[in-house]
Coordinates of C-alpha atoms and ligand atoms in Angstrom, one line a residue:
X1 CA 1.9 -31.7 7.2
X2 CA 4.2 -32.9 4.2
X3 CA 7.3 -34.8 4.9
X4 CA 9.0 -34.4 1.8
X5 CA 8.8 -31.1 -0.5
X6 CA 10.4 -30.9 -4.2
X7 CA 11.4 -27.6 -5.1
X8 CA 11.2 -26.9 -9.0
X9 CA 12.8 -23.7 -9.3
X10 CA 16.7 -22.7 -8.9
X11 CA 18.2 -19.6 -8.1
X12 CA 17.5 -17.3 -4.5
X13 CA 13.7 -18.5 -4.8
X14 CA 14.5 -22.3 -4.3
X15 CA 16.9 -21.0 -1.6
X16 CA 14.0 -18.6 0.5
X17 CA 11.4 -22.0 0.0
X18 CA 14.5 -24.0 1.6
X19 CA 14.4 -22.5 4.5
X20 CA 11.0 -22.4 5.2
X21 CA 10.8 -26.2 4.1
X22 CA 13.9 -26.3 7.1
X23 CA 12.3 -24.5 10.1
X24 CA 9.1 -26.6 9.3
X25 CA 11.2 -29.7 9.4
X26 CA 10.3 -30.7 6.0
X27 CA 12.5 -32.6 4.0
X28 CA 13.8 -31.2 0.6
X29 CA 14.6 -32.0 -2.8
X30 CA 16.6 -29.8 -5.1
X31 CA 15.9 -30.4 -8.6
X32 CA 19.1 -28.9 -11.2
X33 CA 19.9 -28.4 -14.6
X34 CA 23.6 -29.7 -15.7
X35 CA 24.4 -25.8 -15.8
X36 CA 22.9 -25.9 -12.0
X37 CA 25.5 -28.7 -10.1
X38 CA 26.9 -26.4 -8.5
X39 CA 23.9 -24.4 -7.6
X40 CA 23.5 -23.1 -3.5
X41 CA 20.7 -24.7 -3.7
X42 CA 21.3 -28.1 -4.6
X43 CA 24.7 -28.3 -2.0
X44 CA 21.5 -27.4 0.7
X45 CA 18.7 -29.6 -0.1
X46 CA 18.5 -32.6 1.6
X47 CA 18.2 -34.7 -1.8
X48 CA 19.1 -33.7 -5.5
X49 CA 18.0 -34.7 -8.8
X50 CA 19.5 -33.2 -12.2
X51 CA 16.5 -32.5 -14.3
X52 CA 18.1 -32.1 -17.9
X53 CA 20.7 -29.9 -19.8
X54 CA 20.3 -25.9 -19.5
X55 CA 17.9 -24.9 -21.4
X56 CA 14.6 -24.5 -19.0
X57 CA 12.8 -25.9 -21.5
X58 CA 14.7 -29.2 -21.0
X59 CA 15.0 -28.9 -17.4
X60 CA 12.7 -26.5 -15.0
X61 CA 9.9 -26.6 -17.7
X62 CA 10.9 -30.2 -17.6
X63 CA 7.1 -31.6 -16.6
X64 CA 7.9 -35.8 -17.3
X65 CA 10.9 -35.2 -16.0
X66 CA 10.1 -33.3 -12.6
X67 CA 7.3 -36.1 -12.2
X68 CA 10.0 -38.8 -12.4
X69 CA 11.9 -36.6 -9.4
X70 CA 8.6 -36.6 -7.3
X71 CA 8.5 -40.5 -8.0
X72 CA 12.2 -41.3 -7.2
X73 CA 12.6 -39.3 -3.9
X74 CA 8.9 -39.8 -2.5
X75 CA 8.2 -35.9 -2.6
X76 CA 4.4 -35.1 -1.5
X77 CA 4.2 -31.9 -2.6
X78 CA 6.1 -29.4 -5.3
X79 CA 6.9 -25.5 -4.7
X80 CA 7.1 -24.3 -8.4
X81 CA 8.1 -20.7 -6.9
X82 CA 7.7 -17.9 -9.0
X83 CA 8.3 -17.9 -12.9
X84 CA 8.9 -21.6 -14.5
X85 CA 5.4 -23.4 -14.0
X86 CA 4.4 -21.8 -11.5
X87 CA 1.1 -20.3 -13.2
X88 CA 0.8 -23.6 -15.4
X89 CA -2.3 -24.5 -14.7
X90 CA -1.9 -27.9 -16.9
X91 CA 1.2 -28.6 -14.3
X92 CA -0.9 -27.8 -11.5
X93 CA -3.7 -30.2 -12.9
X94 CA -0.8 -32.8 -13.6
X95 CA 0.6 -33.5 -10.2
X96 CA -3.0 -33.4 -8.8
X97 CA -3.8 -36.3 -10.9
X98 CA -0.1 -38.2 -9.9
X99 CA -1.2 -37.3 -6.3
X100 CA 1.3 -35.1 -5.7
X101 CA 0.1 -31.5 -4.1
X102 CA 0.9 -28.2 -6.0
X103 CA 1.6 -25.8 -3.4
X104 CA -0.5 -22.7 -4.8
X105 CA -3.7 -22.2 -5.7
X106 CA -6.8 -24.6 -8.0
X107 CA -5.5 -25.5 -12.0
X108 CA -8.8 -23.3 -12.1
X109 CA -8.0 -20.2 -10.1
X110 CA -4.4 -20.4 -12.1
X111 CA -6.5 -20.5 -15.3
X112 CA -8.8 -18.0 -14.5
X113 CA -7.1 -15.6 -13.3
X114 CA -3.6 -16.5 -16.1
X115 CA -6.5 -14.9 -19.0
X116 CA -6.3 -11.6 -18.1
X117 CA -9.5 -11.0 -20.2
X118 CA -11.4 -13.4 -18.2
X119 CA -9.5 -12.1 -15.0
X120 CA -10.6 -8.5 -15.6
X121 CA -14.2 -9.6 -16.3
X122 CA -14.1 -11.5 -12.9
X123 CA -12.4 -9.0 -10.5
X124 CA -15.1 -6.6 -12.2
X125 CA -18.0 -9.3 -10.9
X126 CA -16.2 -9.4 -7.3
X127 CA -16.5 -5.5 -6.7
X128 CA -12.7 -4.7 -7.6
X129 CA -12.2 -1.6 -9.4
X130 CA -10.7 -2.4 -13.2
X131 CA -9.3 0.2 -15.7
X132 CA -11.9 1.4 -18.4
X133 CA -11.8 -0.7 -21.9
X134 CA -13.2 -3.4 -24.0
X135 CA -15.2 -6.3 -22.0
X136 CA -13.7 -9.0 -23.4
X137 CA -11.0 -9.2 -26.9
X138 CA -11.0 -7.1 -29.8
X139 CA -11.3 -8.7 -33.1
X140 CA -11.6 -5.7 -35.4
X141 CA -10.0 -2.1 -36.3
X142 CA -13.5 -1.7 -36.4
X143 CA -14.5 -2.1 -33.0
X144 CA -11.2 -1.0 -31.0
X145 CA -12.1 2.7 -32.8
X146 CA -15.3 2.4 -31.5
X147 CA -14.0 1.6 -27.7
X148 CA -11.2 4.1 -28.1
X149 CA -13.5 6.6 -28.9
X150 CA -15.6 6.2 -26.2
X151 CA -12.8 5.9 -23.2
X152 CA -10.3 8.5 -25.2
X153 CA -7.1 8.0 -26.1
X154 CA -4.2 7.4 -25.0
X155 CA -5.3 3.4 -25.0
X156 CA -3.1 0.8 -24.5
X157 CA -3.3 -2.6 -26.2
X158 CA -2.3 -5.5 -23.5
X159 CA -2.1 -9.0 -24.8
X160 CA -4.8 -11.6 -22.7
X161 CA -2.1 -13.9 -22.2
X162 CA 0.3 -11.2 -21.5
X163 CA 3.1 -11.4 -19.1
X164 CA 6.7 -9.8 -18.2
X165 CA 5.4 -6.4 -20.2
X166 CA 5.5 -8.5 -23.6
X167 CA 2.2 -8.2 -26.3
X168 CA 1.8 -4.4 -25.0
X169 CA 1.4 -1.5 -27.5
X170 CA 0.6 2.6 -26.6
X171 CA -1.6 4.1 -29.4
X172 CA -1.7 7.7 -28.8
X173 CA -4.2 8.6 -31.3
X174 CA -6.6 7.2 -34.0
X175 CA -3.9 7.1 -37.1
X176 CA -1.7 4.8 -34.2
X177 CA -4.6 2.2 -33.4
X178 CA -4.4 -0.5 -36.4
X179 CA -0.2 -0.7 -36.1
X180 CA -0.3 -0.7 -32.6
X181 CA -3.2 -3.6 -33.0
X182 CA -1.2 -5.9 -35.1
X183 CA 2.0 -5.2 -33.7
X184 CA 0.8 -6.1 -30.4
X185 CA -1.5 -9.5 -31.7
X186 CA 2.2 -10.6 -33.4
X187 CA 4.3 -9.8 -30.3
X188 CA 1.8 -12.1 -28.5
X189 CA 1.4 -14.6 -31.1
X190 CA 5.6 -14.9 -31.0
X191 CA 5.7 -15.0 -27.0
X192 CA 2.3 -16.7 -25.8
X193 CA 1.1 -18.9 -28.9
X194 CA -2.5 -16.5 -28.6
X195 CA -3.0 -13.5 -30.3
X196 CA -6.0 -12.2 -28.5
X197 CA -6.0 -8.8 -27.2
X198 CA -8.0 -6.1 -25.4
X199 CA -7.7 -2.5 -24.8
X200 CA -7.4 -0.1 -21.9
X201 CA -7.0 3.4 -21.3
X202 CA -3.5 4.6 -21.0
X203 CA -3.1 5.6 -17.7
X204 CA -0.6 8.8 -18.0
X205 CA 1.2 9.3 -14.6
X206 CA -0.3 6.0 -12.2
X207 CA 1.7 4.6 -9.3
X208 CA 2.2 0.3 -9.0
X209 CA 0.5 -0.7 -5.9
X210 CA -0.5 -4.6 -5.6
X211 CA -2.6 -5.8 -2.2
X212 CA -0.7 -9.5 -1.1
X213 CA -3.5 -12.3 -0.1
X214 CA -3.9 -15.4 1.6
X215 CA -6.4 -17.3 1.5
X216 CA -7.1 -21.2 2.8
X217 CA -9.9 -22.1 -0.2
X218 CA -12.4 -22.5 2.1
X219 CA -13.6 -19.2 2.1
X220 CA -11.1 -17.5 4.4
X221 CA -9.0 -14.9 3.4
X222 CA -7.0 -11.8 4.6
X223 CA -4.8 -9.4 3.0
X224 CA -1.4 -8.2 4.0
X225 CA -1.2 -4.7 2.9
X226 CA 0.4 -3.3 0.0
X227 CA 3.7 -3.3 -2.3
X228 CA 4.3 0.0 -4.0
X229 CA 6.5 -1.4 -7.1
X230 CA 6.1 1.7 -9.5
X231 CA 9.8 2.2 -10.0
X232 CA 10.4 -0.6 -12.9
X233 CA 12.2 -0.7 -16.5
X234 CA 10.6 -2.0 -19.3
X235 CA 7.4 -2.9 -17.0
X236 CA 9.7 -4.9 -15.4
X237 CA 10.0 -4.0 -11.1
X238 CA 13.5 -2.5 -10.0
X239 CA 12.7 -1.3 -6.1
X240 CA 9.6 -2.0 -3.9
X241 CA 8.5 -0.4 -0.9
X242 CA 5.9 -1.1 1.7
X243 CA 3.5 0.8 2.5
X244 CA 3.5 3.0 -0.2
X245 CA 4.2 6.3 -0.2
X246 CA 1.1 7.9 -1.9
X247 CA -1.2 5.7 0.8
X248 CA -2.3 6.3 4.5
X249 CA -3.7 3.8 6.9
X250 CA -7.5 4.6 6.1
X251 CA -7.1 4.1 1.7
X252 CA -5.0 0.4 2.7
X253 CA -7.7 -1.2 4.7
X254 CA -10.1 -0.1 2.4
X255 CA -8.5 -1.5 -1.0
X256 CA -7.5 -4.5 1.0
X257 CA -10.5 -4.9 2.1
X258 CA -12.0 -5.2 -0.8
X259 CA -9.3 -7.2 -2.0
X260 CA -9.7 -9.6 0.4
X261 CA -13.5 -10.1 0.5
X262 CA -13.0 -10.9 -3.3
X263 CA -11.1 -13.5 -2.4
X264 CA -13.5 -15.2 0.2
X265 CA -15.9 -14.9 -2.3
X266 CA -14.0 -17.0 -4.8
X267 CA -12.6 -19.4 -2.0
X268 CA -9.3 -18.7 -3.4
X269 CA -6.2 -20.8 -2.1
X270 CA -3.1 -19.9 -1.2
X271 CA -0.6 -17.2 -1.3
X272 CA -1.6 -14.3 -4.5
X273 CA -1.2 -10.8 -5.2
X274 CA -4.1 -8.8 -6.9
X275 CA -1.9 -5.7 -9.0
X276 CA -3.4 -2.2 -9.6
X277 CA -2.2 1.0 -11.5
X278 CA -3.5 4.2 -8.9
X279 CA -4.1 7.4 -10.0
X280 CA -5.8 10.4 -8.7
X281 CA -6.9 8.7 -5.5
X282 CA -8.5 5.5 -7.9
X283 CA -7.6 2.2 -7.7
X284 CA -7.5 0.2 -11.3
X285 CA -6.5 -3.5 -11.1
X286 CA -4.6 -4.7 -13.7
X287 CA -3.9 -8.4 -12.8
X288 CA -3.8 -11.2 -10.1
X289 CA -1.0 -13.5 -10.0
X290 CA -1.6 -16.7 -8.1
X291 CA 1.4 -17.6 -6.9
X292 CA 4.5 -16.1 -4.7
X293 CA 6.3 -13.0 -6.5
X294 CA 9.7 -11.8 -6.1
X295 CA 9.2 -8.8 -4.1
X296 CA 6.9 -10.5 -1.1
X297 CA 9.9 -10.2 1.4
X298 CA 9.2 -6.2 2.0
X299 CA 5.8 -7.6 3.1
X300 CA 7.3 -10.6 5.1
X301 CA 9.6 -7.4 7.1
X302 CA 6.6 -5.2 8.0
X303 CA 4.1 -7.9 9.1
X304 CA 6.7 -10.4 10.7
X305 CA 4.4 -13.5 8.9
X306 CA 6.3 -16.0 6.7
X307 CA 4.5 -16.1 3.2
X308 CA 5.8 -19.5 2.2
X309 CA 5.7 -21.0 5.8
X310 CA 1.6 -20.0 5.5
X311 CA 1.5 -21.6 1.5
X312 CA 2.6 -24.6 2.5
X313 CA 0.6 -25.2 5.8
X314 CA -2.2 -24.1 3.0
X315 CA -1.3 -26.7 0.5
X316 CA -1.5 -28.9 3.8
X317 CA -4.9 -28.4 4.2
X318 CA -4.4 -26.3 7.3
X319 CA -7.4 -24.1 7.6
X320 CA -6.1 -20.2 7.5
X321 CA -4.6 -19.4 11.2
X322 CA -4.2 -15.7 10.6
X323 CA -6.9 -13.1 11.3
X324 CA -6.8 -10.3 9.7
X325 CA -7.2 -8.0 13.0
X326 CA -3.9 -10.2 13.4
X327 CA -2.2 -8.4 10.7
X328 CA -0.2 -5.6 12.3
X329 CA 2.4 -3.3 9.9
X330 CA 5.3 -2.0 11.6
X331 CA 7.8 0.3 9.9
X332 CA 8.9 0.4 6.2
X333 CA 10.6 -2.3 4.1
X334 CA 12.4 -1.3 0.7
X335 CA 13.6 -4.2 -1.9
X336 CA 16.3 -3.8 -4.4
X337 CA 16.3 -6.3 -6.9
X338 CA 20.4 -7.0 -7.9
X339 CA 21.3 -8.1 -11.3
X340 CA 24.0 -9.3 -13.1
X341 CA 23.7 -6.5 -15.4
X342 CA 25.7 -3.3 -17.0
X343 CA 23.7 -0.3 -14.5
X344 CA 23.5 1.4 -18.0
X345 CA 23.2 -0.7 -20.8
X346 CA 21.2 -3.7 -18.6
X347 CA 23.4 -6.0 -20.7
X348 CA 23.3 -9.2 -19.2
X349 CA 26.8 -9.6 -17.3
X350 CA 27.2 -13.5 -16.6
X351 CA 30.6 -14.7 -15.3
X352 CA 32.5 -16.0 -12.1
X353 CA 32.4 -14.1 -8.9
X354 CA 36.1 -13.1 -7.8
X355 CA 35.1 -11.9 -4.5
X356 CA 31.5 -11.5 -2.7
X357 CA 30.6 -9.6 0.8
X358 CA 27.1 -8.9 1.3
X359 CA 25.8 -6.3 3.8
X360 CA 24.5 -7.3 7.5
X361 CA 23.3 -5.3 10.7
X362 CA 19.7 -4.5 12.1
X363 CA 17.0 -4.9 9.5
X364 CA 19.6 -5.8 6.7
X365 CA 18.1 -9.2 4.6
X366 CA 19.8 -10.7 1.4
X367 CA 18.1 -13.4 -0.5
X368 CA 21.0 -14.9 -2.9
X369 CA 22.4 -17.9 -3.6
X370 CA 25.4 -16.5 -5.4
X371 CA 28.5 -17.0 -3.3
X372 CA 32.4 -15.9 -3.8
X373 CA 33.8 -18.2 -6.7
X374 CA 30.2 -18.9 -7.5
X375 CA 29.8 -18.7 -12.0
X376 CA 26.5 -17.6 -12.7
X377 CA 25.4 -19.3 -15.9
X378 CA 24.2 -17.2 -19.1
X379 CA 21.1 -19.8 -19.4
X380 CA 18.7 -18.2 -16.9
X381 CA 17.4 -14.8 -15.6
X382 CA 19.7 -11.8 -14.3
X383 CA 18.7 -11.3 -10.6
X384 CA 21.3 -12.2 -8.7
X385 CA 20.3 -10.8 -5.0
X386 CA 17.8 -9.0 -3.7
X387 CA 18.6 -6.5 -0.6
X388 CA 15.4 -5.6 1.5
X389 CA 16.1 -3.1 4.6
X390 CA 13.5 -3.0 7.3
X391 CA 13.5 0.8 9.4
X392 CA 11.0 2.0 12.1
X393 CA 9.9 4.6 9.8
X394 CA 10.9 5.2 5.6
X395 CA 13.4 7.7 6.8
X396 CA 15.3 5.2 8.6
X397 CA 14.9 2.5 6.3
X398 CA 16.3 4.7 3.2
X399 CA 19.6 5.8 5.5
X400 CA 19.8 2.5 6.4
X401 CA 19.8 1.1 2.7
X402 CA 22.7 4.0 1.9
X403 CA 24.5 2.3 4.4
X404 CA 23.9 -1.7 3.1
X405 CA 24.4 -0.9 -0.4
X406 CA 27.6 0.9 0.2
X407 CA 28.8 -2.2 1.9
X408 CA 27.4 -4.5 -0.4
X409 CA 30.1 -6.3 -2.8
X410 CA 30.0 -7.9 -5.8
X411 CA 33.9 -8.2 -8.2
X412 CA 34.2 -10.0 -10.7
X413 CA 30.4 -9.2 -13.2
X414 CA 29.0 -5.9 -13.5
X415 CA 25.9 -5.4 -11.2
X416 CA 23.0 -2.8 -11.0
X417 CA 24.2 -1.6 -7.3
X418 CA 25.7 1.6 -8.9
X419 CA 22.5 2.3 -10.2
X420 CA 20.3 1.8 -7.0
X421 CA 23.4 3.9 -5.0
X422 CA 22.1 6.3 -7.2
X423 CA 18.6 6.1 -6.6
X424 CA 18.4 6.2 -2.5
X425 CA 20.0 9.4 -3.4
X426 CA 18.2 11.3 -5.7
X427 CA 15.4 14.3 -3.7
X428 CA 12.5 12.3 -5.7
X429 CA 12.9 8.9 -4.7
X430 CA 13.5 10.3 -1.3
X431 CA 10.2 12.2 -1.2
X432 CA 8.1 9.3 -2.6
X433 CA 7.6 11.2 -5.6
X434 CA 8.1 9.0 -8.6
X435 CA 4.9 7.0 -10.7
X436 CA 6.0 4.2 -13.1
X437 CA 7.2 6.0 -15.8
X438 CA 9.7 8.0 -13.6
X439 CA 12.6 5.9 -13.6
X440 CA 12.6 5.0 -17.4
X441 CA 13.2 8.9 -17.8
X442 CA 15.8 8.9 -15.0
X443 CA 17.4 6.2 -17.5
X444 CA 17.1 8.5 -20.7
X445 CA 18.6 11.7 -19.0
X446 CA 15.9 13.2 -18.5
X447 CA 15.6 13.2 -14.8
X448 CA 12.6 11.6 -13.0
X449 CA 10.5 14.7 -12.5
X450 CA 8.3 15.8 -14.8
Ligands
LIG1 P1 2.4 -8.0 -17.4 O1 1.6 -9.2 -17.0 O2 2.9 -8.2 -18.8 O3 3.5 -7.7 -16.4 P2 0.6 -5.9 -16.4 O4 -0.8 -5.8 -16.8 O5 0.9 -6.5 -15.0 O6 1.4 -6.8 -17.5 O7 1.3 -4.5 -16.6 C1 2.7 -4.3 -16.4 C2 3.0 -2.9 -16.3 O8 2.6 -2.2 -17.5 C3 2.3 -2.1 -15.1 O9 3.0 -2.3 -13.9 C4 2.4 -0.7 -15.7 O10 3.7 -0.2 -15.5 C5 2.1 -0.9 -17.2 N1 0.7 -0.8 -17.5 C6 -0.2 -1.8 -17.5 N2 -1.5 -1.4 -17.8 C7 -1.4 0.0 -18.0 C8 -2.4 1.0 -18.3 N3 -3.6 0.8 -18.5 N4 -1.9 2.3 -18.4 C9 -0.6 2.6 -18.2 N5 0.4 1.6 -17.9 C10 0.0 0.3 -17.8

C-alpha cells in the first residue's frame, strides 16, 4: 500500500479522497492555487504545496509543477479526482514514467475510451449496446445525408472529443444537417483543439442511466449497479438517484452484467462508469469515463463499498477483493448537486459565506468543503455541496430529502437549494416520471410533463 498520496484536485472531491487517504492511514498532500490557501482541503492534508496562481491552467492543469510536488513531499501516488487531468492520458503516461502511480485506469484505457469514436466502436466489439449512427467521423455533407437517411432524423451531431455537453448540435431535418455540421466541428475545434465529429440518432424522450465498474486490470471486474442521472441542465447532471426508477432487479443484473464482462474482457483498471441513454426498454451507451464522477456517492449509500478506498487499493496492485455476488443494494440514495448559483438565472453567485448550517440525521451525507466565513473564489466551477439522503425505500428517501434541504443553510451567495425544494415536490419527480429533457422544460415554464 502507498504511504504517501498527492491529491491534485481542490474543492469537496480532494476533501471525499482525504478521507479515504485517512481511514487507510495514508499520508496526504494537498496541492493549492494562491486563490486556494484557504481551501478545507489544504487546512486537512497532512502536507501542502501551492501549485501556481488561479487560473487552473497555471495551477491544477499545472503538470511540471504537480511533478515538482510529488518530488518535494515523496508522494507515491496522485488522485487527479474527477475533472482537471483526470482523463489526461499524457498525465497519466507522465507520472508512470517519473514512477509515480496514477490512481485510475492505463494512459491507454484513458485514451481509448477519451475518443468517443474509437470508444463507441469498442463497446460495440465488447457486446454493449450503442445508439445507431456513423462508424467512425463524418468528413462530408455528403456522407452525414447518407447516414441520416438511413437511421432518420432527428440525428444529433456529438463532437469525438466531446465533453461537459460542448461540440453537440440537434439537426431535425435535412435543410438543418450542413449548419448543425459546421457549427458543431467549430464549437469543438474552440473547446477540444479537434474538429472531428460523428452522428447519432436523436433519441426523443430517453432516461440517463450509467452502470459504475471496478475492475483490478487483471481481468476482474464487477459492477455496482446503476445511477439514474436524467434530470440535468444543459447536459449537465442536477439530481441522481439509485436504482433507477424506470429499472427492476432483473433489467440491472442484466445491463450490468454485460457491463461488467466488457470490462474483464478489456482487463480494465480501476474505478469507471459506462453511460447509456434508455429508451423503450433499450439500452444505448453513450460513453465510458475512466475515472471517479461526482455523483458515485448515491452508489457508495446503497452498496455500503467505498469507491475511492477500492481505487486506491487498485492503483496498489491489490487484486479486486469484491465479488460481485458480494454486491448487495439496499434502499434508495438521491444526490443533489448544490451550486453557487441564481436557482433561475444559474448565474454563477461567488462571494463569502455569512453563515453555513448543513443538514444531519439518519442517512443525511454532505460532501463540501465550504464552511461559515469560507469566500468561494470566482476562478473555478460552481458546486459547492452535494446532499445525498439514503432511505429504506425511494419513498422514504424523498421525505427524508424534504426534510434535509429544508434544514440546509447557506446566507451570504445565492444557491440552487430553492430550486431542488422545488423539485422533491413536484407529482413527476415524485413518481419517477421525468427523461432528460424534463427538467429543462420545468426551467422554461413549461412544466416537466409532456
Ligand atoms: P458529454 O461527454 O459532452 O457529456 P455525452 O455523450 O455524455 O456527452 O452526452 C451528454 C448528454 O447529452 C446525455 O446525458 C444526454 O442528455 C444527451 N445526449 C447524448 N447523446 C444523445 C442522443 N443520441 N440522443 C439524445 N440525447 C443525447
Amino acid at each position: 500500500m502507498f504511504d504517501k498520496i498527492l491529491i491534485a484536485n481542490r474543492g469537496e472531491i480532494a476533501l471525499r479522497v482525504l478521507r479515504a487517504c485517512k481511514e487507510l492511514g495514508i499520508a496526504t498532500v494537498a496541492v493549492h492555487s494562491t486563490a486556494d490557501a484557504d481551501a478545507m482541503h489544504v487546512k486537512l492534508a497532512d502536507e501542502s504545496v501551492c501549485i501556481g496562481p488561479p487560473p487552473a491552467r497555471e495551477s491544477y492543469l499545472n503538470v511540471p509543477a504537480l511533478l515538482a510536488a510529488c518530488e518535494i513531499t515523496g508522494a507515491e501516488a496522485v488522485h487527479p479526482g474527477y475533472g482537471f487531468l483526470s482523463e489526461n492520458a499524457r498525465f497519466a503516461e507522465i507520472l508512470r514514467d517519473h514512477g509515480v502511480a496514477f490512481i485510475g485506469p492505463s494512459p491507454e484505457h484513458i485514451r481509448l475510451m477519451g475518443d468517443k469514436i474509437e470508444a463507441k466502436r469498442t463497446a460495440k466489439k465488447l457486446g454493449i449496446p450503442v445508439v445507431p449512427g456513423s462508424d467512425g467521423g463524418i468528413t462530408s455533407d455528403q456522407e452525414a445525408t447518407r447516414i441520416a437517411r438511413e437511421i432518420g432524423f432527428p440525428v444529433l451531431i456529438k463532437a469525438a472529443a466531446g465533453g461537459g455537453g460542448r461540440g453537440m448540435k440537434v439537426a431535425r431535418n435535412e435543410g438543418a444537417l450542413s449548419t448543425a455540421l459546421s457549427t458543431a466541428r467549430s464549437e469543438a475545434k474552440a473547446a477540444f483543439n479537434d474538429d472531428a465529429v460523428y452522428i447519432e440518432k436523436y433519441l426523443g424522450h430517453p432516461r440517463h442511466i450509467e452502470i459504475q465498474v471496478l475492475g483490478d486490470g487483471r481481468g476482474n471486474a464487477v459492477h455496482l449497479g446503476e445511477r439514474d442521472c436524467s434530470l440535468q441542465r444543459r447536459h449537465q447532471k442536477v439530481w441522481e438517484e439509485t436504482p433507477s426508477p424506470a429499472l427492476n432487479a432483473e433489467m440491472r443484473s442484466r445491463i450490468g452484467e454485460t457491463v461488467a464482462a466488457a470490462m474483464r474482457e478489456l482487463k480494465y483498471s480501476g474505478a469507471g462508469t459506462v453511460e447509456f441513454l434508455y429508451e423503450d426498454g433499450e439500452f444505448y451507451f453513450i460513453e465510458m469515463n475512466t475515472r471517479l464522477q461526482v455523483e458515485h456517492p448515491v452508489t457508495e449509500m446503497i452498496t455500503g463499498i467505498d469507491l475511492v478506498n477500492e481505487q486506491i487499493r487498485i492503483a496498489a496492485g491489490n487484486e479486486l477483493a469484491i465479488r460481485q455476488e458480494d454486491v448487495l443494494f439496499e434502499g434508495h440514495a438521491i444526490e443533489c448537486r448544490v451550486n453557487a448559483e441564481n436557482p433561475r438565472t444559474f448565474a454563477p453567485s461567488p462571494g463569502r459565506i455569512s453563515y453555513y448550517y448543513p443538514p444531519g440525521g439518519l442517512g443525511v451525507r454532505v460532501d463540501s468543503a465550504v464552511y461559515q466565513g469560507y469566500s468561494i473564489p470566482p476562478f473555478y466551477d460552481s458546486l459547492i455541496g452535494k446532499l445525498i439522503v439514503h432511505g429504506k425505500t425511494r419513498n422514504e428517501c424523498l421525505s427524508r430529502l424534504r426534510r434535509a434541504l429544508d434544514e440546509y443553510v447557506v446566507d451570504g451567495i445565492e444557491t440552487t437549494l430553492p430550486l431542488f425544494r422545488a423539485l422533491v415536490r413536484h407529482r413527476d419527480i415524485i413518481d419517477g416520471n421525468y427523461d432528460i429533457h424534463w427538467l429543462e422544460r420545468y426551467l422554461s415554464g413549461g412544466e416537466g410533463a409532456e
